[in-house]
Structure formats: structure tokens, C-alpha cells
Amino acid sequence: MRRVLILGGTGDAIALAEQAVQLPDVEVISSLAGRTQSPITPSGSVRFGGFGGVAGLINYLRQQQITHLIDATHPFAAQISWHAAEAAEAVGIAHLLLIRPAWERVSGDCWIEVQNHAAAAAVLPGLAERVFLTIGRQELAAFAPLKQIWFLMRMIDPPLPDMALPPGQILLDRGPFHLAAELELLTQHQIQAIVSKNSGGAATYAKVTAARELGLPIVMVQPPLLPLGDRVSEIAAALDWIQS
Ligand code: NAP
């Protein structure tokens, strides 16, 4: 029996769990951080909340007799990825990163690539007065000092009451997003620039196409460094890895 722990929080993690539960002699537990109020829950067992750092994750892997650890978290969730790599090595179990390749600039794209959200905020004054902020809710504070810019801020759950916010409007929505609707949103709100994480994948790519079509710049935050090791970008390859 293979006992697989999938670290989730992404559409890919859900799709992987859906298919992995159907494999013979495989038990699947998905783990969610518990940040989203109404998460989409995958098939198989699901647990919620942090493990308590690397030590907590090591304990959990041992207690649950996990044999395969798949890190299918979002590319910007770097801390859990580093914890997973360290814990898997300590316990001596197989570890895989399921990760979408970052988007690449194509002809017609106007990207300003930056390393973090503070750097993204720093380039906005002078670039645009109306900005579509599509980075979720965790990093909004970096933009809060920009009082002269109006932001359309899209996220799944509303900001917590004590979060510092820039001026603008909150838009609660969950991907996947489609091109026609993204074009309409950008036009309707007279958006002049977008701030995005370079998250890769198809679910949120429509805004990149929409920006290209409208000739808008995107301030693109580059993904953080993730641990080395076995990695795949397709669910089929992760399923093969479980069975190999
Ligand atoms: P993070 O900074 O890498 O992790 C912070 C802490 O949250 C971890 O140390 C861990 O707590 C806990 N954690 C994170 N993912 C977990 C999981 N799948 N299961 C159990 N505990 C988890 O992560 P984050 O950026 O806050 O993201 C949190 C979750 O949201 C992730 O699962 C990620 O896939 C999802 N998500 C993130 C983004 C993003 O842009 N960051 C976007 C979409 C979805 P302990 O140390 O206590 O174990």
C-alpha cells in the first residue's frame, strides 16, 4: 500500500487527488493550509491547517506512515515547499514537486519583471493611475502606501479587518477566468496596468492575453526559489511517479 500526502491549495492538487484515489493500492491524504473560507475539497481524506513547521511535518509523515509526499502547492507558497523537502529527506521518503512552469513573455507582451511585491509597488507611481491587482489578499499591504493610485483588487476571500489596503475596490472571485470577461473587466474599470504573480498554468492566464490585446503593461512578480529535487509539470507524470 502506498500512502500519498498531497500538499494542496491549487487546482492541480485537486485534479491529482481525483485521479490518484482511483489508483490500485494507493491511499491519498490531501493537506490544505486552511486559509480559504470555502475551499474546494478533493477526493480522498483531507486535513486542514499547518503542521507546525518542519518538526511537525516530520511527526505527521511518521504517524501517518506516508510513503510518498507530493508538493502540489502554489509556486508562491515557498515556505511549505522548503519544509516539505526537508521533512521528506529527514524521514527518508519519496518527494515530488508538481509545479506549473512559469509563464514566458511572448511577442506583444509588455512586462516589467520584479522580484517581489515591494518592488512591484515601487514601479507603479508614474506607470499607471488605475491598476488591476491580481495577487490575492496576503500581499496587499505592500501597495497600501500608494494613496494616489486606484486599485481593483481581486481575491477569493475578503481581506482581514486589520489588513492595510490601498484605495480602490475589492472584487471577490475565484478562477478559472476567461478572456472575454477579463477584457470587459479591464475596459470597464479603465485599467492602465496589471500586477500579477507569475504563477504559470492556464487558470489565470487570460489576464495576460487580455493585457496583450489591450496593450497594457503587466508588472510581473517572479516566483520564489524552490527546492531542487524530482519535479513534474503534468498530473499524468505525477501519477506515473506514484506507481513507479
Ligand atoms: P507558505 O507561505 O508556503 O506556508 C506558510 C505556512 O502555511 C507553512 O509553513 C505551513 O504551516 C502552512 N501551509 C501552507 N500550505 C499548506 C498545506 N498545503 N497544508 C498544510 N499547511 C500548509 O504558503 P502560503 O503562500 O501562505 O499559501 C498557503 C496555501 O495557499 C498553500 O497551500 C498554497 O498552495 C495556497 N495558495 C497560495 C497562493 C500564493 O500566492 N501564495 C496562491 C494560491 C494558493 P506550518 O509551518 O505550520 O506547517
PDB file of C-alpha atoms and ligand atoms in Angstrom:
ATOM      1  CA  MET A   1       0.000   0.000   0.000  1.00  0.00           C
ATOM      2  CA  ARG A   2       1.310   3.451  -0.945  1.00  0.00           C
ATOM      3  CA  ARG A   3       0.246   6.285   1.318  1.00  0.00           C
ATOM      4  CA  VAL A   4       0.435   9.567  -0.544  1.00  0.00           C
ATOM      5  CA  LEU A   5       0.290  13.000   1.086  1.00  0.00           C
ATOM      6  CA  ILE A   6      -0.589  15.764  -1.377  1.00  0.00           C
ATOM      7  CA  LEU A   7       0.183  19.279  -0.179  1.00  0.00           C
ATOM      8  CA  GLY A   8      -2.527  21.250  -1.919  1.00  0.00           C
ATOM      9  CA  GLY A   9      -4.202  24.611  -2.292  1.00  0.00           C
ATOM     10  CA  THR A  10      -4.226  24.545  -6.097  1.00  0.00           C
ATOM     11  CA  GLY A  11      -6.446  23.269  -8.883  1.00  0.00           C
ATOM     12  CA  ASP A  12      -3.665  20.893  -9.908  1.00  0.00           C
ATOM     13  CA  ALA A  13      -3.627  19.349  -6.420  1.00  0.00           C
ATOM     14  CA  ILE A  14      -7.366  18.709  -6.613  1.00  0.00           C
ATOM     15  CA  ALA A  15      -7.119  17.187 -10.084  1.00  0.00           C
ATOM     16  CA  LEU A  16      -4.237  14.996  -8.938  1.00  0.00           C
ATOM     17  CA  ALA A  17      -6.134  13.760  -5.874  1.00  0.00           C
ATOM     18  CA  GLU A  18      -9.212  12.981  -8.010  1.00  0.00           C
ATOM     19  CA  GLN A  19      -7.133  10.658 -10.177  1.00  0.00           C
ATOM     20  CA  ALA A  20      -4.750   9.291  -7.555  1.00  0.00           C
ATOM     21  CA  VAL A  21      -7.604   7.927  -5.408  1.00  0.00           C
ATOM     22  CA  GLN A  22      -8.517   5.670  -8.315  1.00  0.00           C
ATOM     23  CA  LEU A  23      -5.097   4.008  -8.456  1.00  0.00           C
ATOM     24  CA  PRO A  24      -4.898   0.488  -7.009  1.00  0.00           C
ATOM     25  CA  ASP A  25      -3.177   0.104  -3.626  1.00  0.00           C
ATOM     26  CA  VAL A  26      -2.917   3.852  -3.135  1.00  0.00           C
ATOM     27  CA  GLU A  27      -4.352   5.883  -0.243  1.00  0.00           C
ATOM     28  CA  VAL A  28      -4.470   9.632  -0.624  1.00  0.00           C
ATOM     29  CA  ILE A  29      -4.496  12.367   2.005  1.00  0.00           C
ATOM     30  CA  SER A  30      -4.692  15.965   0.830  1.00  0.00           C
ATOM     31  CA  SER A  31      -3.499  18.762   3.070  1.00  0.00           C
ATOM     32  CA  LEU A  32      -4.851  22.303   2.896  1.00  0.00           C
ATOM     33  CA  ALA A  33      -3.464  25.253   4.816  1.00  0.00           C
ATOM     34  CA  GLY A  34      -6.991  26.292   5.791  1.00  0.00           C
ATOM     35  CA  ARG A  35      -6.757  29.877   4.543  1.00  0.00           C
ATOM     36  CA  THR A  36      -9.777  29.865   2.222  1.00  0.00           C
ATOM     37  CA  GLN A  37     -13.206  30.103   3.841  1.00  0.00           C
ATOM     38  CA  SER A  38     -14.954  27.674   1.454  1.00  0.00           C
ATOM     39  CA  PRO A  39     -12.219  25.597  -0.133  1.00  0.00           C
ATOM     40  CA  ILE A  40     -12.916  23.124  -2.902  1.00  0.00           C
ATOM     41  CA  THR A  41     -12.137  19.823  -1.200  1.00  0.00           C
ATOM     42  CA  PRO A  42     -10.523  16.997  -3.141  1.00  0.00           C
ATOM     43  CA  SER A  43     -11.427  13.293  -3.137  1.00  0.00           C
ATOM     44  CA  GLY A  44      -9.835  11.053  -0.512  1.00  0.00           C
ATOM     45  CA  SER A  45      -9.033  12.143   3.037  1.00  0.00           C
ATOM     46  CA  VAL A  46      -8.448  15.819   3.675  1.00  0.00           C
ATOM     47  CA  ARG A  47      -6.730  17.530   6.593  1.00  0.00           C
ATOM     48  CA  PHE A  48      -6.581  21.259   7.297  1.00  0.00           C
ATOM     49  CA  GLY A  49      -4.079  23.621   8.886  1.00  0.00           C
ATOM     50  CA  GLY A  50      -0.327  23.922   9.284  1.00  0.00           C
ATOM     51  CA  PHE A  51       1.781  21.057  10.631  1.00  0.00           C
ATOM     52  CA  GLY A  52       3.852  23.204  12.992  1.00  0.00           C
ATOM     53  CA  GLY A  53       6.971  23.699  10.912  1.00  0.00           C
ATOM     54  CA  VAL A  54       9.400  21.076   9.693  1.00  0.00           C
ATOM     55  CA  ALA A  55       9.336  19.179  13.006  1.00  0.00           C
ATOM     56  CA  GLY A  56       5.545  18.967  12.928  1.00  0.00           C
ATOM     57  CA  LEU A  57       5.554  17.755   9.348  1.00  0.00           C
ATOM     58  CA  ILE A  58       8.172  15.108  10.162  1.00  0.00           C
ATOM     59  CA  ASN A  59       5.954  13.858  13.010  1.00  0.00           C
ATOM     60  CA  TYR A  60       2.907  13.799  10.764  1.00  0.00           C
ATOM     61  CA  LEU A  61       4.689  11.878   7.992  1.00  0.00           C
ATOM     62  CA  ARG A  62       5.834   9.275  10.532  1.00  0.00           C
ATOM     63  CA  GLN A  63       2.494   8.991  12.352  1.00  0.00           C
ATOM     64  CA  GLN A  64       0.555   8.601   9.117  1.00  0.00           C
ATOM     65  CA  GLN A  65       3.182   6.290   7.601  1.00  0.00           C
ATOM     66  CA  ILE A  66       3.319   8.387   4.468  1.00  0.00           C
ATOM     67  CA  THR A  67       5.432   6.772   1.735  1.00  0.00           C
ATOM     68  CA  HIS A  68       5.104   9.458  -0.984  1.00  0.00           C
ATOM     69  CA  LEU A  69       4.976  13.222  -0.470  1.00  0.00           C
ATOM     70  CA  ILE A  70       3.775  15.350  -3.386  1.00  0.00           C
ATOM     71  CA  ASP A  71       4.133  19.082  -3.081  1.00  0.00           C
ATOM     72  CA  ALA A  72       1.397  20.458  -5.340  1.00  0.00           C
ATOM     73  CA  THR A  73       1.194  23.834  -3.602  1.00  0.00           C
ATOM     74  CA  HIS A  74       1.129  27.167  -5.416  1.00  0.00           C
ATOM     75  CA  PRO A  75       4.538  28.229  -6.806  1.00  0.00           C
ATOM     76  CA  PHE A  76       4.495  31.257  -4.461  1.00  0.00           C
ATOM     77  CA  ALA A  77       3.922  29.093  -1.363  1.00  0.00           C
ATOM     78  CA  ALA A  78       7.667  28.682  -0.893  1.00  0.00           C
ATOM     79  CA  GLN A  79       7.829  28.085   2.841  1.00  0.00           C
ATOM     80  CA  ILE A  80       5.777  24.905   2.819  1.00  0.00           C
ATOM     81  CA  SER A  81       7.771  23.671  -0.187  1.00  0.00           C
ATOM     82  CA  TRP A  82      11.076  24.077   1.641  1.00  0.00           C
ATOM     83  CA  HIS A  83       9.581  22.439   4.739  1.00  0.00           C
ATOM     84  CA  ALA A  84       8.334  19.518   2.628  1.00  0.00           C
ATOM     85  CA  ALA A  85      11.716  18.938   1.011  1.00  0.00           C
ATOM     86  CA  GLU A  86      13.485  18.995   4.389  1.00  0.00           C
ATOM     87  CA  ALA A  87      10.933  16.761   6.122  1.00  0.00           C
ATOM     88  CA  ALA A  88      10.853  14.187   3.309  1.00  0.00           C
ATOM     89  CA  GLU A  89      14.634  13.933   3.415  1.00  0.00           C
ATOM     90  CA  ALA A  90      14.653  13.568   7.204  1.00  0.00           C
ATOM     91  CA  VAL A  91      12.073  10.766   7.106  1.00  0.00           C
ATOM     92  CA  GLY A  92      13.632   9.170   4.017  1.00  0.00           C
ATOM     93  CA  ILE A  93      10.554   9.093   1.818  1.00  0.00           C
ATOM     94  CA  ALA A  94       9.997   9.878  -1.853  1.00  0.00           C
ATOM     95  CA  HIS A  95       9.260  13.540  -2.590  1.00  0.00           C
ATOM     96  CA  LEU A  96       7.973  15.158  -5.761  1.00  0.00           C
ATOM     97  CA  LEU A  97       7.194  18.725  -6.772  1.00  0.00           C
ATOM     98  CA  LEU A  98       4.209  19.115  -9.093  1.00  0.00           C
ATOM     99  CA  ILE A  99       4.739  22.574 -10.465  1.00  0.00           C
ATOM    100  CA  ARG A 100       3.453  24.508 -13.426  1.00  0.00           C
ATOM    101  CA  PRO A 101       6.172  26.180 -15.474  1.00  0.00           C
ATOM    102  CA  ALA A 102       6.179  29.963 -15.118  1.00  0.00           C
ATOM    103  CA  TRP A 103       4.632  31.955 -17.973  1.00  0.00           C
ATOM    104  CA  GLU A 104       7.012  33.270 -20.582  1.00  0.00           C
ATOM    105  CA  ARG A 105       6.785  36.604 -22.328  1.00  0.00           C
ATOM    106  CA  VAL A 106       5.643  36.385 -25.947  1.00  0.00           C
ATOM    107  CA  SER A 107       5.648  38.939 -28.734  1.00  0.00           C
ATOM    108  CA  GLY A 108       3.366  41.857 -27.853  1.00  0.00           C
ATOM    109  CA  ASP A 109       3.717  41.437 -24.085  1.00  0.00           C
ATOM    110  CA  CYS A 110       4.854  44.450 -22.109  1.00  0.00           C
ATOM    111  CA  TRP A 111       6.131  43.007 -18.835  1.00  0.00           C
ATOM    112  CA  ILE A 112       8.053  44.693 -16.073  1.00  0.00           C
ATOM    113  CA  GLU A 113       9.548  41.772 -14.173  1.00  0.00           C
ATOM    114  CA  VAL A 114      10.199  42.278 -10.470  1.00  0.00           C
ATOM    115  CA  GLN A 115      11.403  40.014  -7.687  1.00  0.00           C
ATOM    116  CA  ASN A 116       8.779  40.728  -5.022  1.00  0.00           C
ATOM    117  CA  HIS A 117       5.657  42.719  -4.190  1.00  0.00           C
ATOM    118  CA  ALA A 118       7.556  45.645  -2.671  1.00  0.00           C
ATOM    119  CA  ALA A 119       9.413  46.040  -5.966  1.00  0.00           C
ATOM    120  CA  ALA A 120       6.092  45.814  -7.836  1.00  0.00           C
ATOM    121  CA  ALA A 121       4.674  48.640  -5.704  1.00  0.00           C
ATOM    122  CA  ALA A 122       7.793  50.735  -6.322  1.00  0.00           C
ATOM    123  CA  VAL A 123       7.371  50.759 -10.116  1.00  0.00           C
ATOM    124  CA  LEU A 124       3.690  51.769 -10.156  1.00  0.00           C
ATOM    125  CA  PRO A 125       3.850  55.561  -9.496  1.00  0.00           C
ATOM    126  CA  GLY A 126       4.297  57.159 -12.913  1.00  0.00           C
ATOM    127  CA  LEU A 127       3.270  53.950 -14.709  1.00  0.00           C
ATOM    128  CA  ALA A 128      -0.486  53.991 -14.061  1.00  0.00           C
ATOM    129  CA  GLU A 129      -3.233  55.636 -12.053  1.00  0.00           C
ATOM    130  CA  ARG A 130      -5.709  52.746 -12.267  1.00  0.00           C
ATOM    131  CA  VAL A 131      -4.266  49.301 -11.563  1.00  0.00           C
ATOM    132  CA  PHE A 132      -5.680  45.753 -11.545  1.00  0.00           C
ATOM    133  CA  LEU A 133      -4.075  43.982  -8.581  1.00  0.00           C
ATOM    134  CA  THR A 134      -4.388  40.210  -9.004  1.00  0.00           C
ATOM    135  CA  ILE A 135      -2.084  38.945  -6.297  1.00  0.00           C
ATOM    136  CA  GLY A 136      -4.611  37.644  -3.782  1.00  0.00           C
ATOM    137  CA  ARG A 137      -5.010  39.211  -0.358  1.00  0.00           C
ATOM    138  CA  GLN A 138      -1.849  38.261   1.522  1.00  0.00           C
ATOM    139  CA  GLU A 139       0.463  40.863  -0.020  1.00  0.00           C
ATOM    140  CA  LEU A 140      -1.882  43.853  -0.257  1.00  0.00           C
ATOM    141  CA  ALA A 141      -0.045  45.788   2.459  1.00  0.00           C
ATOM    142  CA  ALA A 142       2.883  46.395   0.101  1.00  0.00           C
ATOM    143  CA  PHE A 143       0.570  48.606  -2.006  1.00  0.00           C
ATOM    144  CA  ALA A 144      -1.174  50.389   0.878  1.00  0.00           C
ATOM    145  CA  PRO A 145       1.144  53.463   0.845  1.00  0.00           C
ATOM    146  CA  LEU A 146       0.213  54.206  -2.800  1.00  0.00           C
ATOM    147  CA  LYS A 147      -2.623  56.597  -1.978  1.00  0.00           C
ATOM    148  CA  GLN A 148      -2.530  58.329  -5.387  1.00  0.00           C
ATOM    149  CA  ILE A 149      -3.375  55.117  -7.308  1.00  0.00           C
ATOM    150  CA  TRP A 150      -6.799  53.456  -7.585  1.00  0.00           C
ATOM    151  CA  PHE A 151      -6.710  49.643  -7.393  1.00  0.00           C
ATOM    152  CA  LEU A 152      -9.149  46.977  -8.483  1.00  0.00           C
ATOM    153  CA  MET A 153      -8.151  44.147  -6.112  1.00  0.00           C
ATOM    154  CA  ARG A 154      -9.254  40.610  -6.974  1.00  0.00           C
ATOM    155  CA  MET A 155      -9.113  37.822  -4.407  1.00  0.00           C
ATOM    156  CA  ILE A 156     -11.086  34.761  -3.267  1.00  0.00           C
ATOM    157  CA  ASP A 157     -11.840  35.818   0.315  1.00  0.00           C
ATOM    158  CA  PRO A 158     -12.159  39.379   1.646  1.00  0.00           C
ATOM    159  CA  PRO A 159      -9.164  40.949   3.370  1.00  0.00           C
ATOM    160  CA  LEU A 160      -8.979  40.503   7.144  1.00  0.00           C
ATOM    161  CA  PRO A 161     -10.269  43.540   9.096  1.00  0.00           C
ATOM    162  CA  ASP A 162      -6.791  44.603  10.253  1.00  0.00           C
ATOM    163  CA  MET A 163      -5.128  44.414   6.821  1.00  0.00           C
ATOM    164  CA  ALA A 164      -3.679  47.643   5.409  1.00  0.00           C
ATOM    165  CA  LEU A 165      -5.234  48.295   1.996  1.00  0.00           C
ATOM    166  CA  PRO A 166      -4.604  50.744  -0.829  1.00  0.00           C
ATOM    167  CA  PRO A 167      -7.509  52.836  -2.169  1.00  0.00           C
ATOM    168  CA  GLY A 168      -9.856  51.109  -4.591  1.00  0.00           C
ATOM    169  CA  GLN A 169     -12.404  48.354  -4.940  1.00  0.00           C
ATOM    170  CA  ILE A 170     -12.378  44.705  -3.817  1.00  0.00           C
ATOM    171  CA  LEU A 171     -13.581  42.098  -6.289  1.00  0.00           C
ATOM    172  CA  LEU A 172     -14.218  38.630  -4.813  1.00  0.00           C
ATOM    173  CA  ASP A 173     -13.864  35.941  -7.441  1.00  0.00           C
ATOM    174  CA  ARG A 174     -12.197  32.568  -7.995  1.00  0.00           C
ATOM    175  CA  GLY A 175     -10.623  31.344 -11.261  1.00  0.00           C
ATOM    176  CA  PRO A 176     -10.527  29.980 -13.842  1.00  0.00           C
ATOM    177  CA  PHE A 177     -11.001  33.259 -15.679  1.00  0.00           C
ATOM    178  CA  HIS A 178     -11.828  33.695 -19.344  1.00  0.00           C
ATOM    179  CA  LEU A 179     -10.599  36.148 -21.933  1.00  0.00           C
ATOM    180  CA  ALA A 180     -13.867  37.885 -22.850  1.00  0.00           C
ATOM    181  CA  ALA A 181     -14.682  38.602 -19.204  1.00  0.00           C
ATOM    182  CA  GLU A 182     -11.126  39.780 -18.467  1.00  0.00           C
ATOM    183  CA  LEU A 183     -11.231  42.173 -21.441  1.00  0.00           C
ATOM    184  CA  GLU A 184     -14.544  43.551 -20.259  1.00  0.00           C
ATOM    185  CA  LEU A 185     -13.324  43.989 -16.682  1.00  0.00           C
ATOM    186  CA  LEU A 186     -10.177  45.837 -17.753  1.00  0.00           C
ATOM    187  CA  THR A 187     -12.098  48.106 -20.108  1.00  0.00           C
ATOM    188  CA  GLN A 188     -14.972  48.772 -17.733  1.00  0.00           C
ATOM    189  CA  HIS A 189     -12.601  49.875 -14.962  1.00  0.00           C
ATOM    190  CA  GLN A 190     -10.301  51.804 -17.309  1.00  0.00           C
ATOM    191  CA  ILE A 191      -7.326  49.815 -16.077  1.00  0.00           C
ATOM    192  CA  GLN A 192      -3.911  51.092 -17.186  1.00  0.00           C
ATOM    193  CA  ALA A 193      -1.645  48.371 -15.727  1.00  0.00           C
ATOM    194  CA  ILE A 194      -1.881  44.955 -14.069  1.00  0.00           C
ATOM    195  CA  VAL A 195       0.122  43.493 -11.190  1.00  0.00           C
ATOM    196  CA  SER A 196       0.334  39.709 -11.276  1.00  0.00           C
ATOM    197  CA  LYS A 197       2.305  36.870  -9.790  1.00  0.00           C
ATOM    198  CA  ASN A 198       3.943  34.760 -12.463  1.00  0.00           C
ATOM    199  CA  SER A 199       2.001  31.709 -11.322  1.00  0.00           C
ATOM    200  CA  GLY A 200       2.054  29.723 -14.579  1.00  0.00           C
ATOM    201  CA  GLY A 201      -0.803  27.474 -15.673  1.00  0.00           C
ATOM    202  CA  ALA A 202      -3.946  28.133 -17.672  1.00  0.00           C
ATOM    203  CA  ALA A 203      -6.494  29.076 -15.000  1.00  0.00           C
ATOM    204  CA  THR A 204      -5.416  32.706 -14.616  1.00  0.00           C
ATOM    205  CA  TYR A 205      -3.591  33.251 -17.924  1.00  0.00           C
ATOM    206  CA  ALA A 206      -6.493  35.084 -19.615  1.00  0.00           C
ATOM    207  CA  LYS A 207      -5.487  38.382 -17.981  1.00  0.00           C
ATOM    208  CA  VAL A 208      -2.072  38.097 -19.663  1.00  0.00           C
ATOM    209  CA  THR A 209      -3.705  37.634 -23.071  1.00  0.00           C
ATOM    210  CA  ALA A 210      -6.140  40.454 -22.319  1.00  0.00           C
ATOM    211  CA  ALA A 211      -3.294  42.805 -21.382  1.00  0.00           C
ATOM    212  CA  ARG A 212      -1.502  41.935 -24.632  1.00  0.00           C
ATOM    213  CA  GLU A 213      -4.632  42.645 -26.673  1.00  0.00           C
ATOM    214  CA  LEU A 214      -5.215  45.977 -24.937  1.00  0.00           C
ATOM    215  CA  GLY A 215      -1.531  46.966 -24.969  1.00  0.00           C
ATOM    216  CA  LEU A 216      -1.374  47.213 -21.158  1.00  0.00           C
ATOM    217  CA  PRO A 217       1.801  46.689 -19.127  1.00  0.00           C
ATOM    218  CA  ILE A 218       1.962  43.900 -16.544  1.00  0.00           C
ATOM    219  CA  VAL A 219       4.158  44.202 -13.503  1.00  0.00           C
ATOM    220  CA  MET A 220       5.030  40.529 -13.191  1.00  0.00           C
ATOM    221  CA  VAL A 221       6.299  39.258  -9.840  1.00  0.00           C
ATOM    222  CA  GLN A 222       8.722  36.414 -10.439  1.00  0.00           C
ATOM    223  CA  PRO A 223       8.296  33.149  -8.477  1.00  0.00           C
ATOM    224  CA  PRO A 224      10.473  32.479  -5.437  1.00  0.00           C
ATOM    225  CA  LEU A 225      13.258  29.922  -5.407  1.00  0.00           C
ATOM    226  CA  LEU A 226      12.015  26.402  -4.688  1.00  0.00           C
ATOM    227  CA  PRO A 227      13.948  23.341  -3.518  1.00  0.00           C
ATOM    228  CA  LEU A 228      15.713  21.118  -6.012  1.00  0.00           C
ATOM    229  CA  GLY A 229      14.626  17.521  -6.489  1.00  0.00           C
ATOM    230  CA  ASP A 230      12.243  15.459  -8.569  1.00  0.00           C
ATOM    231  CA  ARG A 231       9.703  17.683 -10.301  1.00  0.00           C
ATOM    232  CA  VAL A 232       6.999  17.280 -12.925  1.00  0.00           C
ATOM    233  CA  SER A 233       4.565  19.723 -14.501  1.00  0.00           C
ATOM    234  CA  GLU A 234       1.829  17.315 -15.590  1.00  0.00           C
ATOM    235  CA  ILE A 235      -0.633  15.345 -13.465  1.00  0.00           C
ATOM    236  CA  ALA A 236      -0.117  12.223 -15.597  1.00  0.00           C
ATOM    237  CA  ALA A 237       3.582  12.315 -14.762  1.00  0.00           C
ATOM    238  CA  ALA A 238       2.808  12.615 -11.041  1.00  0.00           C
ATOM    239  CA  LEU A 239       0.514   9.575 -11.269  1.00  0.00           C
ATOM    240  CA  ASP A 240       3.313   7.625 -13.002  1.00  0.00           C
ATOM    241  CA  TRP A 241       5.699   8.685 -10.234  1.00  0.00           C
ATOM    242  CA  ILE A 242       3.346   7.356  -7.541  1.00  0.00           C
ATOM    243  CA  GLN A 243       3.250   3.980  -9.260  1.00  0.00           C
ATOM    244  CA  SER A 244       6.943   3.781 -10.227  1.00  0.00           C
TER     245      SER A 244
HETATM  246  P1  NAP B   1       3.556  29.306   2.681  1.00  0.00           P
HETATM  247  O1  NAP B   1       3.928  30.717   2.964  1.00  0.00           O
HETATM  248  O2  NAP B   1       4.487  28.498   1.864  1.00  0.00           O
HETATM  249  O3  NAP B   1       3.294  28.493   4.015  1.00  0.00           O
HETATM  250  C1  NAP B   1       3.087  29.110   5.280  1.00  0.00           C
HETATM  251  C2  NAP B   1       2.670  28.049   6.246  1.00  0.00           C
HETATM  252  O4  NAP B   1       1.330  27.624   5.976  1.00  0.00           O
HETATM  253  C3  NAP B   1       3.500  26.778   6.168  1.00  0.00           C
HETATM  254  O5  NAP B   1       4.700  26.887   6.883  1.00  0.00           O
HETATM  255  C4  NAP B   1       2.525  25.769   6.746  1.00  0.00           C
HETATM  256  O6  NAP B   1       2.424  25.910   8.153  1.00  0.00           O
HETATM  257  C5  NAP B   1       1.195  26.232   6.197  1.00  0.00           C
HETATM  258  N1  NAP B   1       0.844  25.589   4.926  1.00  0.00           N
HETATM  259  C6  NAP B   1       0.994  26.064   3.672  1.00  0.00           C
HETATM  260  N2  NAP B   1       0.482  25.225   2.762  1.00  0.00           N
HETATM  261  C7  NAP B   1      -0.002  24.175   3.471  1.00  0.00           C
HETATM  262  C8  NAP B   1      -0.678  22.996   3.104  1.00  0.00           C
HETATM  263  N3  NAP B   1      -0.966  22.705   1.817  1.00  0.00           N
HETATM  264  N4  NAP B   1      -1.025  22.135   4.094  1.00  0.00           N
HETATM  265  C9  NAP B   1      -0.760  22.423   5.389  1.00  0.00           C
HETATM  266  N5  NAP B   1      -0.138  23.529   5.792  1.00  0.00           N
HETATM  267  C10 NAP B   1       0.237  24.407   4.848  1.00  0.00           C
HETATM  268  O7  NAP B   1       2.100  29.259   1.992  1.00  0.00           O
HETATM  269  P2  NAP B   1       1.108  30.437   1.543  1.00  0.00           P
HETATM  270  O8  NAP B   1       1.752  31.210   0.451  1.00  0.00           O
HETATM  271  O9  NAP B   1       0.642  31.137   2.769  1.00  0.00           O
HETATM  272  O10 NAP B   1      -0.057  29.587   0.907  1.00  0.00           O
HETATM  273  C11 NAP B   1      -0.955  28.861   1.727  1.00  0.00           C
HETATM  274  C12 NAP B   1      -1.722  27.884   0.859  1.00  0.00           C
HETATM  275  O11 NAP B   1      -2.427  28.608  -0.146  1.00  0.00           O
HETATM  276  C13 NAP B   1      -0.822  26.884   0.158  1.00  0.00           C
HETATM  277  O12 NAP B   1      -1.329  25.605   0.358  1.00  0.00           O
HETATM  278  C14 NAP B   1      -0.872  27.288  -1.313  1.00  0.00           C
HETATM  279  O13 NAP B   1      -0.879  26.168  -2.186  1.00  0.00           O
HETATM  280  C15 NAP B   1      -2.175  28.068  -1.411  1.00  0.00           C
HETATM  281  N6  NAP B   1      -2.077  29.177  -2.362  1.00  0.00           N
HETATM  282  C16 NAP B   1      -1.108  30.108  -2.220  1.00  0.00           C
HETATM  283  C17 NAP B   1      -1.018  31.141  -3.139  1.00  0.00           C
HETATM  284  C18 NAP B   1       0.065  32.168  -3.030  1.00  0.00           C
HETATM  285  O14 NAP B   1       0.118  33.043  -3.909  1.00  0.00           O
HETATM  286  N7  NAP B   1       0.945  32.120  -2.033  1.00  0.00           N
HETATM  287  C19 NAP B   1      -1.917  31.231  -4.193  1.00  0.00           C
HETATM  288  C20 NAP B   1      -2.917  30.247  -4.301  1.00  0.00           C
HETATM  289  C21 NAP B   1      -2.991  29.232  -3.385  1.00  0.00           C
HETATM  290  P3  NAP B   1       3.302  25.026   9.180  1.00  0.00           P
HETATM  291  O15 NAP B   1       4.690  25.600   9.112  1.00  0.00           O
HETATM  292  O16 NAP B   1       2.612  25.225  10.485  1.00  0.00           O
HETATM  293  O17 NAP B   1       3.252  23.615   8.680  1.00  0.00           O
END
